[in-house]
XYZ file of C-alpha atoms in Angstrom:
467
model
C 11.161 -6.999 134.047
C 8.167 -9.158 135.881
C 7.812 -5.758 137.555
C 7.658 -3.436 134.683
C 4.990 -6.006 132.908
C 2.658 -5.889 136.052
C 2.101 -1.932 134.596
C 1.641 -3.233 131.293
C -0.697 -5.723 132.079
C -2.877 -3.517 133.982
C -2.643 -1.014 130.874
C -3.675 -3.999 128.313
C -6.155 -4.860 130.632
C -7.796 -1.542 130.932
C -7.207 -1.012 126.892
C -9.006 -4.026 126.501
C -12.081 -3.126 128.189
C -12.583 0.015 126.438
C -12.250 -1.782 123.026
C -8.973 -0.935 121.887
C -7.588 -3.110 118.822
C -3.908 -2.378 119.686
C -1.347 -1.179 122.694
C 1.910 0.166 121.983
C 4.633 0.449 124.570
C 7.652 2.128 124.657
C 11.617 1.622 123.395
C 13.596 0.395 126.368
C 10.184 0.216 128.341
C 10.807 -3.445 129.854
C 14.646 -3.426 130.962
C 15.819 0.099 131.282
C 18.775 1.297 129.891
C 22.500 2.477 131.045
C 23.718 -1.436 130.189
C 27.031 -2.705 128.596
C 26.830 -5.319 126.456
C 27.862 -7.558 129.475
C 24.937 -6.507 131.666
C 22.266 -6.501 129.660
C 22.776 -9.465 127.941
C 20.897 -11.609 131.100
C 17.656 -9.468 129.719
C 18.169 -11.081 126.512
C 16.131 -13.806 124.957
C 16.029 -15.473 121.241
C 13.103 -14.121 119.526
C 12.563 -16.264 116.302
C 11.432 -15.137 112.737
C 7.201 -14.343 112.764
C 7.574 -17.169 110.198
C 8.069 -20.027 113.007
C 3.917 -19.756 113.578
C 4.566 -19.532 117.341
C 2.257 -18.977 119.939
C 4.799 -18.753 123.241
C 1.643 -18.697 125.684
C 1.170 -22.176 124.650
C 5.060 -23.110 124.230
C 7.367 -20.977 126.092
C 9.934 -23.689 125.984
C 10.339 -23.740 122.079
C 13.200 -21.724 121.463
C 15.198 -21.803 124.920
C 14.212 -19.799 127.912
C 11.542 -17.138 127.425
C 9.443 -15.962 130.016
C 9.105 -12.433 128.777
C 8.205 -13.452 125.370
C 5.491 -16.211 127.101
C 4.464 -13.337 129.443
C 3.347 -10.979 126.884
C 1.965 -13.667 124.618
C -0.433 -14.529 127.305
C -1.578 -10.998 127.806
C -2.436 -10.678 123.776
C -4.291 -13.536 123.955
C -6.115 -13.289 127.353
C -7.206 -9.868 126.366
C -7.577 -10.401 122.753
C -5.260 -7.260 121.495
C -2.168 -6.602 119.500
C 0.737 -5.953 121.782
C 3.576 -4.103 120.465
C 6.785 -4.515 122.886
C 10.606 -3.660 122.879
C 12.974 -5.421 123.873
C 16.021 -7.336 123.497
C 17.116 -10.231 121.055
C 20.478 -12.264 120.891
C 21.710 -14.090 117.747
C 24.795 -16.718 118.362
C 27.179 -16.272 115.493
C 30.782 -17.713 114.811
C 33.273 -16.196 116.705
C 35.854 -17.117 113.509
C 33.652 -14.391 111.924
C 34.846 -11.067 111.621
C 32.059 -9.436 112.321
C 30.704 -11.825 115.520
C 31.116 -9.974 118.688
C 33.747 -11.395 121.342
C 30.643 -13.034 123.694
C 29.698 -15.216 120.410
C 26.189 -13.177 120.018
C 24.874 -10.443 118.251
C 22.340 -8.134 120.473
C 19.492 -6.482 118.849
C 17.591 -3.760 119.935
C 13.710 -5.549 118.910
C 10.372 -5.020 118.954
C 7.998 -7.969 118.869
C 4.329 -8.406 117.984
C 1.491 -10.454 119.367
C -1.589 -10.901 117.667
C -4.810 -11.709 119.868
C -4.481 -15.529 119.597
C -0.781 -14.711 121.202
C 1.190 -15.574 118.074
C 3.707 -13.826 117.240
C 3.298 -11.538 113.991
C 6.142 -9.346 113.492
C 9.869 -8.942 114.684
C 11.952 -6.254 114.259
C 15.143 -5.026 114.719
C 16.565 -1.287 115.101
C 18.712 -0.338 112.472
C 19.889 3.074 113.443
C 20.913 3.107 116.935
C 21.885 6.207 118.976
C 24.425 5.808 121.858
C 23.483 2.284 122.258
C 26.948 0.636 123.016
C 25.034 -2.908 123.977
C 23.126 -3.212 120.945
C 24.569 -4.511 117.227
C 23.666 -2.944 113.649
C 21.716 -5.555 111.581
C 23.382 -6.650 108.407
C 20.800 -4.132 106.549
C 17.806 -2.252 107.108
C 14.435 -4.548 108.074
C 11.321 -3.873 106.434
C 8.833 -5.535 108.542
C 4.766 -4.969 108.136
C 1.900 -6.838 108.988
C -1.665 -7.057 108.100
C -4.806 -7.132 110.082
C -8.638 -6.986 109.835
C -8.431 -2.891 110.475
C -5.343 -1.930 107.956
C -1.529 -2.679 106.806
C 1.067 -2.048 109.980
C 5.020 -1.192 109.682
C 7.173 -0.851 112.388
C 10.630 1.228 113.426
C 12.257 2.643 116.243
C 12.834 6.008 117.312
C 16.591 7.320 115.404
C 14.741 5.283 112.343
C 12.367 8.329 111.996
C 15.454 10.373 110.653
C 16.208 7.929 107.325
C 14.745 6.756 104.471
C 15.304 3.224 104.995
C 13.256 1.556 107.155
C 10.937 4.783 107.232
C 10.083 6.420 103.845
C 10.239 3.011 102.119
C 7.751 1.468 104.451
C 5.478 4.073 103.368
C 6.243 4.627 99.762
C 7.064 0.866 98.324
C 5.038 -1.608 101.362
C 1.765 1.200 101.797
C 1.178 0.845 104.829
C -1.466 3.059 106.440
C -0.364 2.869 109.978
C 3.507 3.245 111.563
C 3.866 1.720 115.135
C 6.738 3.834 116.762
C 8.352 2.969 120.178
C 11.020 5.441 121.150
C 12.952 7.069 124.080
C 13.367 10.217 122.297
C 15.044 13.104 123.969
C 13.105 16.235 123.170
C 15.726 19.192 121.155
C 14.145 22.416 121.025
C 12.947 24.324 118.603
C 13.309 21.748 115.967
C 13.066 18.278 117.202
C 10.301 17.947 120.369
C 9.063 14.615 120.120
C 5.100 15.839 119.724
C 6.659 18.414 117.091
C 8.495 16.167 114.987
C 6.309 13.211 114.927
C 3.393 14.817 113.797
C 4.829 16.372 111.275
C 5.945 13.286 110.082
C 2.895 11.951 110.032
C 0.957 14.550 108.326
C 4.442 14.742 105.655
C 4.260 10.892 104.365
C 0.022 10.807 104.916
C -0.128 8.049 107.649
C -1.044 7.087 111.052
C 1.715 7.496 113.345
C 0.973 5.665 116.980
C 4.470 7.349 118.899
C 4.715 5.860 122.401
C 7.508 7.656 124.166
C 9.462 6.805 127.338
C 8.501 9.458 129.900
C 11.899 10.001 131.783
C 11.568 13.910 132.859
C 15.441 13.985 134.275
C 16.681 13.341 130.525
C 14.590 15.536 128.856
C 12.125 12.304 127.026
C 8.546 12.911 126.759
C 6.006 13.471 124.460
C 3.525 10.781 123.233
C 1.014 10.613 120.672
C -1.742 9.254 118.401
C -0.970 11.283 114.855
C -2.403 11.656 111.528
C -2.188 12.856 107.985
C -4.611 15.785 109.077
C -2.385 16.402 112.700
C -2.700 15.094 116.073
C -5.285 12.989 117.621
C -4.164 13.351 120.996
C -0.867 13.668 122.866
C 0.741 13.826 125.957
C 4.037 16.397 126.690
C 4.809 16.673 130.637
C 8.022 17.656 131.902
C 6.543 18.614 135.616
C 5.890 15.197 136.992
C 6.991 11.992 136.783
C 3.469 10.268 135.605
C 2.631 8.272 132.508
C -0.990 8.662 130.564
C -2.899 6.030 128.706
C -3.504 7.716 125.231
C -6.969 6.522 123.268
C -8.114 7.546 120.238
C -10.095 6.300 116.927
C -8.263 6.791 113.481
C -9.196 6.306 110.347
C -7.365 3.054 109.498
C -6.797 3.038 105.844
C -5.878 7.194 105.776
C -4.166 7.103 102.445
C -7.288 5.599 100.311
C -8.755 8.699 101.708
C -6.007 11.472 100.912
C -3.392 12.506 97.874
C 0.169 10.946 98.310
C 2.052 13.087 99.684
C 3.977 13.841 96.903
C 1.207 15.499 95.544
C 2.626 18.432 97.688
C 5.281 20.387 95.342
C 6.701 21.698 98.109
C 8.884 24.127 96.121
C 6.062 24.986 93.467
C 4.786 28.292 95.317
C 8.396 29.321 96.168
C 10.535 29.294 92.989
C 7.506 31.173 91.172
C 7.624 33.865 93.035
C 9.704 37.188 93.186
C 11.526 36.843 95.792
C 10.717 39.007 99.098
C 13.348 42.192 99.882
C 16.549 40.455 101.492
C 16.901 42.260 104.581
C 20.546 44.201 104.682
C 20.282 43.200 108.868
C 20.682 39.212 108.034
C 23.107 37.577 110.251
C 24.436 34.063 111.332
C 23.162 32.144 113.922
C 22.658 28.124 115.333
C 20.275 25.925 116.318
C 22.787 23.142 117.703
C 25.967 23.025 115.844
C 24.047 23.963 111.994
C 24.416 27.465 111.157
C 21.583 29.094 109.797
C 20.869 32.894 108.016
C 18.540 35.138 110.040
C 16.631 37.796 109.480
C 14.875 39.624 111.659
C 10.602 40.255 111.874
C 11.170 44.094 112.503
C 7.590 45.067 111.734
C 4.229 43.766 112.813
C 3.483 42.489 109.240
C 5.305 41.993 106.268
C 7.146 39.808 103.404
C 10.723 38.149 104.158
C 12.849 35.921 102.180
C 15.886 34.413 103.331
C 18.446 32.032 101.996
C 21.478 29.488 102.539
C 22.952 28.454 99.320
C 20.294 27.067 97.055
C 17.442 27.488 99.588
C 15.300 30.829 99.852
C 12.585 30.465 102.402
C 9.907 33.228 102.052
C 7.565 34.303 104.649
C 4.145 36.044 104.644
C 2.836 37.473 108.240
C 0.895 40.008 110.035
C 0.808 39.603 114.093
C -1.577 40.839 116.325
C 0.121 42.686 117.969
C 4.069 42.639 118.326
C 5.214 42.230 122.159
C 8.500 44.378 122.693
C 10.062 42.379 124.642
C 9.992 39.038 122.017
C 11.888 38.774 118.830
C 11.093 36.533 116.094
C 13.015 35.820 113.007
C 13.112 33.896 109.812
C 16.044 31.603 108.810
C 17.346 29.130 106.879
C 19.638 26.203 106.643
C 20.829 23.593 104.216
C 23.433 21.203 104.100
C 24.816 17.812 106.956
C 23.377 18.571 110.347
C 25.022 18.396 113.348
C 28.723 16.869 114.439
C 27.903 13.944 112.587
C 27.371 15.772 109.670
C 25.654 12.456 108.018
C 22.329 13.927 107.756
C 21.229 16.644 105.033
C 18.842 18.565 106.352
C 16.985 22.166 104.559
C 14.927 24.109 107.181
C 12.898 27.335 106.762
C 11.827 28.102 110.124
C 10.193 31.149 111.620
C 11.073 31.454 115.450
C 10.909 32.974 119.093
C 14.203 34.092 119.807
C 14.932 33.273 123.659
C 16.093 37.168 124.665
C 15.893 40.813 122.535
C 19.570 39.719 121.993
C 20.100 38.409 118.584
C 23.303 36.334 119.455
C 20.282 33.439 121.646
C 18.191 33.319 118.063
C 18.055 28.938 117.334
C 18.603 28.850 121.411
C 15.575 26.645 123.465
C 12.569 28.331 124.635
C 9.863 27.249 126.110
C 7.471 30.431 125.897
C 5.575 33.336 124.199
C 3.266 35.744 123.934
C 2.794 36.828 120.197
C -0.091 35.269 118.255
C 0.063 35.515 114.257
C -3.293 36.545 112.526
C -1.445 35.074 109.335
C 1.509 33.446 108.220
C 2.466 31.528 104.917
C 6.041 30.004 105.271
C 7.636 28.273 101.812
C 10.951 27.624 100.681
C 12.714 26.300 97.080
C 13.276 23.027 98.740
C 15.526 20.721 96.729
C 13.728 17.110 98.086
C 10.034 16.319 98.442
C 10.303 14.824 102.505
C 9.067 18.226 104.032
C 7.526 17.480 107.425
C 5.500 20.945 108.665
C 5.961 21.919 112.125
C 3.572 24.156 114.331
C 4.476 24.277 117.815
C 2.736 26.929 120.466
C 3.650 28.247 123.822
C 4.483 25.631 126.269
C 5.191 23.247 123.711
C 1.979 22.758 122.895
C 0.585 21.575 119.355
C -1.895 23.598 116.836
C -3.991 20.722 115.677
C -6.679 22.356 113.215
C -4.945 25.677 113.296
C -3.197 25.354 110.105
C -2.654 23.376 106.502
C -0.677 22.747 103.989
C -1.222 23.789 100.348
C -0.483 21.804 97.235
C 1.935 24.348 96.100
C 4.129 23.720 99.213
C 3.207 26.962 101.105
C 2.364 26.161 105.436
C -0.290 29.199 106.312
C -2.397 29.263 109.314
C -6.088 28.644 109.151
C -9.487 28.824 111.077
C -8.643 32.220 112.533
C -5.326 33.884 114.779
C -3.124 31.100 116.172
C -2.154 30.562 119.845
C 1.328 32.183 121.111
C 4.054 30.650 118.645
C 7.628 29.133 119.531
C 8.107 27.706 115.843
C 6.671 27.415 112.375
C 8.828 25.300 110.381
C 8.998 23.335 107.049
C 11.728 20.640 108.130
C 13.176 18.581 104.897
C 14.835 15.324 104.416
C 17.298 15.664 101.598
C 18.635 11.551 101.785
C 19.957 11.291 98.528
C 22.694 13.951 99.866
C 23.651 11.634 102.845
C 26.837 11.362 103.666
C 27.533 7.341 104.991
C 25.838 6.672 108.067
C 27.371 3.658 110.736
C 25.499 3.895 113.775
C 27.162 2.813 117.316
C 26.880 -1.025 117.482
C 29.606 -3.207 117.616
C 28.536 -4.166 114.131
C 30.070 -3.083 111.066
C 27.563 -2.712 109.075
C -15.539 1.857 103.761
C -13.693 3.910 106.945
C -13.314 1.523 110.115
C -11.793 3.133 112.718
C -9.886 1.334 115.625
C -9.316 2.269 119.169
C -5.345 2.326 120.040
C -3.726 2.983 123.709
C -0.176 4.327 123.506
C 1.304 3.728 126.931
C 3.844 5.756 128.484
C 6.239 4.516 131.008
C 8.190 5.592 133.785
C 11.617 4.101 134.203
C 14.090 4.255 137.499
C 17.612 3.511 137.405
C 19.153 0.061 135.770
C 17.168 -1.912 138.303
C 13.382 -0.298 136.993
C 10.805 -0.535 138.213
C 7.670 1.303 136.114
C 5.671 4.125 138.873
């Protein structure tokens, strides 16, 4: 772990100089992964409640053995910068409890923040885990913000993206204007690339979303980024090599004094005033994963489509350039519990690069294209108001400035033809129609702007060291 920190510090160090306010690092960034609750548990230390007042650079002694937490205290402070970290927290319990694991310790999956005196700020711990077998489910979800000089913080971790609690109501009930996001995401084409999804998150709840994501190319994770209500400052998507960037950017720190709440967006007005589009005779089932969504085919270089699942029509408004013969795009639509879970209700109106001519590999991964859109307005009669709007261009590149959302709910291109599309999508959160979710665990449960460095990390096997 001394290791891994040597990269950090050089990265804080480096941030500092160039006037950054605040360094996020990513989930799992310090210790690795691939642990059972037996191995890991030596990477463990006790990370107290933020309420303690506790500056471990000065007292690393205070609550038991913690030379991580000391370590990265002392870089906060020596370089005068927030440090967002992740890493692991253990909680004895009473083994006569029913819930207390059989080691007497719960295990937390935690991020920890350190102001620029070296006190620790915030704590918290991940609620929804994903495959985490050596990590417990807090009791409930944490709500955790902070406040500094340049705006109103909240924090979360990676599968936490996907629910409403901690997520939504960090945005909606605490206002916060900026989300700090560590994650090891594994990118899932074409809906759920890490540069794809987070921005659109951002730009669909109207905040600042700071995503620093593990960069391991051999399990698909990359995909970092600096985003905003109005798209992405800068990002970073490399599955050729195995080398981490230093993001930078300046945001507008308080972006919601600035812009409409995003439910100002009716994201159904445009689309359940209409007349429906012709329903094409040629629709036809296909998948994107395991969900099963209704196709229909863009025969024609321009035109007007609707589609629908149930209670959601999508409707789509196009003209290409030019149409390449050997690419096929369609338009489809899904509603209802994604996935083999089947805990999550999602409604998608997507318009997509099919990966052959052949129908049957429509919702399958791909990676290119050639077709550019001189127009497109996508909509749908969407039954929740979480839409997040998703661009995403050749390469798996993102269309920053390229296109907008209107109040009446309708995603169209501007500022002229767009670049070679993979996906335009309008993905929706329905929570209220989620079934029960129990994640993994053992458990049962005036404009300032601010300078912020997302670091991305490499990790090696169980024994990491950062390259």
């Amino acid at each position: 772990m001394n290791k891994n920190i040597d990269i950090l510090e050089r990265a804080i160090k480096q941030a500092a100089e160039q006037g950054a306010r605040i360094i996020v690092t990513p989930e799992d960034a310090l210790y690795g992964w691939e642990f059972t609750r037996e191995t890991i548990f030596p990477y463990l230390e006790d990370i107290p409640d933020p309420q303690v007042n506790w500056i471990p650079c000065q007292d690393s002694h205070r609550f038991g053995h913690t030379p991580v937490q000391a370590r990265l205290s002392c870089l906060a402070k020596n370089n005068s910068i927030y440090v967002l970290a992740n890493l692991g927290d253990k909680k004895p319990c009473n083994s006569r409890h029913s819930t207390c694991p059989p080691n007497g310790y719960f295990q937390y999956n935690t991020n920890v923040v350190y102001n620029p005196e070296g006190k620790l700020v915030a704590r918290y711990h991940k609620y929804h885990l994903y495959s985490e077998p050596q990590f417990d489910v807090p009791e409930k979800p944490e709500l955790v913000t902070f406040n500094t000089t340049f705006g109103r913080f909240g924090i979360f971790t990676c599968f936490d993206i996907l629910f409403y609690d901690p997520a939504v109501t960090l945005v909606k009930d605490f206002h916060v204007d900026t989300i700090l996001f560590p994650t090891a995401w594994m990118n899932v084409l074409p809906l759920l690339t890490a540069i794809e999804f987070h921005s659109a998150w951002a730009m669909g709840m109207g905040v600042n979303l700071l995503a620093a994501n593990i960069h391991r190319v051999s399990l698909n994770m990359t995909g970092s980024g600096i985003y905003t209500p109005n798209g992405s400052k800068v990002y970073h998507y490399d599955m050729k090599t195995e080398s981490g960037k230093l993001l930078l950017s300046d945001v507008d720190s308080h972006p919601l004094s600035s812009l409409a709440p995003p439910t100002a967006v009716n994201w159904s007005a445009y689309a359940t005033t209409i007349k429906p589009f012709p329903v094409q005779k040629s629709t036809f089932r296909g998948f994107i994963s395991r969900d099963g969504f209704n196709f229909t085919e863009l025969f024609e270089n321009a035109g007007n489509l609707t589609v629908c699942q149930k209670e959601l029509c999508c409707h789509l408004s196009y003209r290409m350039l030019q149409k390449e013969e050997n690419e096929v795009y369609v338009l489809g639509a899904f509603t209802g519990l994604h996935g083999r879970r089947r805990r999550e209700y999602w409604q998608v109106c997507t318009m997509l690069k099919c990966k052959t001519t052949n129908l049957t590999t429509c919702g399958q991964p791909v990676e290119t294209a050639s077709t550019r859109f001189e127009m497109f307005s996508l909509s749908g009669t969407f039954g929740t108001k979480y839409v997040f709007p998703e661009v995403l261009l050749t390469e798996i590149h993102l269309s920053p400035g390229k296109f907008e959302v209107l109040k009446d709910g309708r995603l169209v291109n501007k500022n002229g033809s767009s670049g070679p599309i993979l996906t335009v999508s309008l993905f929706g959160r329905w929570y209220t129609k989620d079934s029960f979710y129990s994640s993994s665990g053992t458990s049962n449960s005036a404009i300032t702007y601010l300078l912020i460095f997302i670091l991305l990390m490499i990790i090696a096997l169980q024994n990491i060291v950062l390259v």
